[in-house]
Amino acid sequence: MNPTTPPSDHDLESLSREVRLLGDALGRVIAKLEGSEVLSLEEEIRSLAKASRSGEAGAADFLGAAVAKLSPDLAYEMAMAFTSYFELVNLAEENYRIRLLRSRRSRQLESGLVPRASIEAALVELKAQGVSPEEMQRIVDKLHITLVVTAHPTEAKRRTILVKLRRLAQLLRDQTESSLARTADWLASLEREIASLWLTDRSRTERPQVLDEVRTGLWFFDSTLWEVLPDLEAEMARVLSRHYPTVRPPRRWISFGSWIGGDRDGNPSVTFDVTAEGLVLHRRLALSKIAGGLDQLSHLLTISTRRDPSATELLDLFSRRERLILHRNRLGLRYPNEPYRLFLAALREEVIQEENHARASDLLDLFGPRPEPDLTLGNLSHALDAVEAALEKGRAPFLAGGDLLRLRRQLQTFGLHMAALDIRQHSRVHEQALDEILALLGRVEGYARCNEGQKQELLSSLLAEPPIVDLHRLWDRCGPASRDILGSLLTVSRAQALYGNECVGAYVISMTRELSDILEVLLLCRLTRADLSIAPLVETLSDLAAAPEILRSLFDHPAYRPHLERHGKEQIVMLGYSDSNKDCGYLAASWWLYKAQDAIVEVCRRYGVSPILFHGRGGTIARGGGPAAQAILAQPCGLIEGKIRITEQGEVLSTRYHDPDLAFRILQQICYGVLTGIHASSSRPPLPARWTDAMEEIAAQSVPLYQGLVRDDPAFLRFWREATPIDELRLLNIGSRPALRSRSDTLEELRAIPWVFSWMQSRFVVPGWYGMGALASFCAGSPQKLGLLQEMYEGWPFFRTTLDNAQQSLAKADMNIAARYASLVQDLEIRERIFSRIRSEYDRSVQQVLAICRIGALLDREPILQRSIRLRNPYVDPLNYIQVEMLRRLRSLDSGQKDEERPLRRVIELTINGISAGLRNTG
Ligand code: PGA
């Protein structure tokens, strides 16, 4: 195959070479395994796609005709060729980026140059803006970033494929780094790896289990984050000492959370025993990493009392810890003169014992005794502090840096649990559970049928009473649904008692609509003695609008105040980017999210509460994706107290965090956004009213535009079902979670991810831009209004980011390809009416965006991405053509034709993988 070369502003030559090398090797593998006719067919399809893209008359029809002739087997081979090609190109691009990052980092360290969008860049910018050392101290002292990983099933690739690609990446690195470059042996190894990739199925035969997902999530901690984080902390210390030498580096300013194994909303597989198993996996991994670190240290700190008598001080510590004494008696014979080694080895044994004892059955002994934990984060940190203090008094105080400092940093960031597990459940599930529980307690029959006022009254009176009763007895009488809720909280409560409070994060309430939704969870926590922060998740237009009022009544509620006090007067509020988008469209959702943040922060300020906005962002633009730092800086108001929570999900997790250099880079970008954002949050001037008024008007026009299509046109859902592969996506074994929240098969119950995924595959990309036409309606021939929007684009980061991100969606959308999908819609009237509506909105949106951004073509200011999309298109097109053709055949089958159905589905699944790899986006 011939290569496409994604551009870059740096030396592209090595990347082009690598892509060509991989493309050629793939071509040879195809010829060897499938025969030269298959390779020629693929070449023919590729050149037709290229001709069609360059506007050659009739080429699209020829391409369509060539694809229509393919048998399912041949279609599979073609789809595999283009899918494998994209997998290899993505790999080459990533390798190139890693090489670039490494060489830049070493050059920067040598030359003292400041890397763009990094911690250092933030300090330099802030210094230039006149931030004094005292202010900087305040900024870093309040800084806290929590990244929350989720299993949101947007990673279409199997783990097997990810591992194979990693092996290939390593092989490529060997090639560039060693003098054995391109020897015959090396090329043979490359072909072997590609052949094995070629012969491997891309889709899973079964849905992954939740615990598989937990292990996958933890893999990123084990393989990259554990080592990258101390580097990041060291970078923070280094650049502070360079630019603000008097400022003390902050402690524990970044930490991790996870939803995997705790996010129960719409996922019946996340039972409370799974949550318990998940918590144990977290603990075991953290303890084994700590044990590894202690082992390494014990081999390093072999300081003899004969050479450095100060070390003897450490021995005192043993006398205070019984378990350590046992180890000392045993190990002391081996290292009689090496107290550091003795101490660290004993500590390691203690940690290993704790790891071996971590069992889900202990957490699931819900009503069992709660012994005080032997090993806590506090006593382990204290032990390492003692080692540091002893070293500092000794002959080589600098030994306290290096590995010891690394381990102390790791302990601070990851604790004994790696990432704190959040729990999430839908508000209506709590309501249903309380309906039963309150009836069993003899308080009310039919709680779920009460109105909001009655619910609040009842909950308030229950919360004012002393906590109940015999919970065990209640548990015995509960049905499975209520037990499930109580069980999850009892597991949390037990884990907090046995492992320490910090092993869990927040309790997230999906679809928080009213105050009672939060009071219900408060009551359930009270019943079960679970003590986690309660985080309402607001995710529809009306919920975003209602959020400030709900918070006001919450902060006024007498039962909530002690809870807030216990949680440091911090309130987490989660913002749902994708569901708000699904509800009212990209443009209006962006604006409502913006306004809601301002209003939430204002309510918190009035009540002296510290807000922590939790951004539920996914990878695609429609789900709040886009460049991390820009997203933060587009609206820094939530950073007023320095704290932020952000989700890192599915595909994003695997593209950003599987490699240490990439992970380091993205973390630097996030830190840059947050550090500069903290300052901007307190220093930003008020926005001109003409900007906010304009935005208000545009958003108000955008909602009916979007909802008029998606909700109000009765034929729209039919159009969507027929013109996109939504039904096929729902059958894919991507994640443990079903595509629908509940059994009812409606758009409301469909998760946002498959919704976005289906539009992305079919190149309509509706959720990423539809509704932008409101910008055109706003201007409607008025040069002044266009001028106003241009001024907003230049001067308002929010507006600029919203439009720049929309450009990405508009550029990935393709109405010619979408037209092929529309041709799948049986009813001609519906097909033409809805497609022409989408198409004309698309054209109108593009024209308007170009005019506002003052550019000639989409992404003119992002030439790398622009070129990458242009170069990739001719390779994605055949996959789209094949997908449409197979969907057409599949839908024309009778229900009994199972044998014909299977091979078609197989091809469709492969094209879904291939298109995702080509567009670098799933849902
Ligand atoms: P949810 O997430 O379906 O779990 O609410 C949506 C998303 O992350 O885009």
mmCIF file of C-alpha atoms and ligand atoms in Angstrom, residues 152 259 263 265 424 537 539 578-579 616-618 623 649 737 741 751-753, ligand 1:
data_model
loop_
_atom_site.group_PDB
_atom_site.id
_atom_site.type_symbol
_atom_site.label_atom_id
_atom_site.label_comp_id
_atom_site.label_asym_id
_atom_site.label_seq_id
_atom_site.Cartn_x
_atom_site.Cartn_y
_atom_site.Cartn_z
ATOM 1 C CA HIS A 152 -16.816 4.273 29.258
ATOM 2 C CA TRP A 259 -15.454 4.748 38.089
ATOM 3 C CA ASP A 263 -20.344 3.159 38.170
ATOM 4 C CA ASP A 265 -25.821 3.606 36.582
ATOM 5 C CA ARG A 424 -22.497 6.326 40.660
ATOM 6 C CA LEU A 537 -24.541 15.198 38.228
ATOM 7 C CA GLU A 539 -26.829 16.708 32.506
ATOM 8 C CA SER A 578 -22.709 14.355 26.410
ATOM 9 C CA ASP A 579 -26.181 14.102 27.822
ATOM 10 C CA GLY A 616 -17.589 14.558 32.604
ATOM 11 C CA ARG A 617 -15.810 14.845 29.295
ATOM 12 C CA GLY A 618 -15.339 12.154 26.666
ATOM 13 C CA ARG A 623 -18.936 14.634 24.506
ATOM 14 C CA GLN A 649 -12.424 7.845 29.450
ATOM 15 C CA ARG A 737 -22.420 -1.874 29.959
ATOM 16 C CA ARG A 741 -29.968 2.717 30.490
ATOM 17 C CA ARG A 751 -26.612 6.228 26.320
ATOM 18 C CA ALA A 752 -24.968 9.238 24.766
ATOM 19 C CA ILE A 753 -21.952 7.216 23.687
HETATM 20 P P1 PGA B 1 -22.836 8.191 30.631
HETATM 21 O O1 PGA B 1 -21.624 8.975 30.006
HETATM 22 O O2 PGA B 1 -23.562 7.511 29.527
HETATM 23 O O3 PGA B 1 -22.177 7.252 31.574
HETATM 24 O O4 PGA B 1 -23.657 9.184 31.342
HETATM 25 C C1 PGA B 1 -21.739 9.621 28.831
HETATM 26 C C2 PGA B 1 -20.372 10.068 28.352
HETATM 27 O O5 PGA B 1 -19.387 9.896 29.035
HETATM 28 O O6 PGA B 1 -20.288 10.601 27.262
#
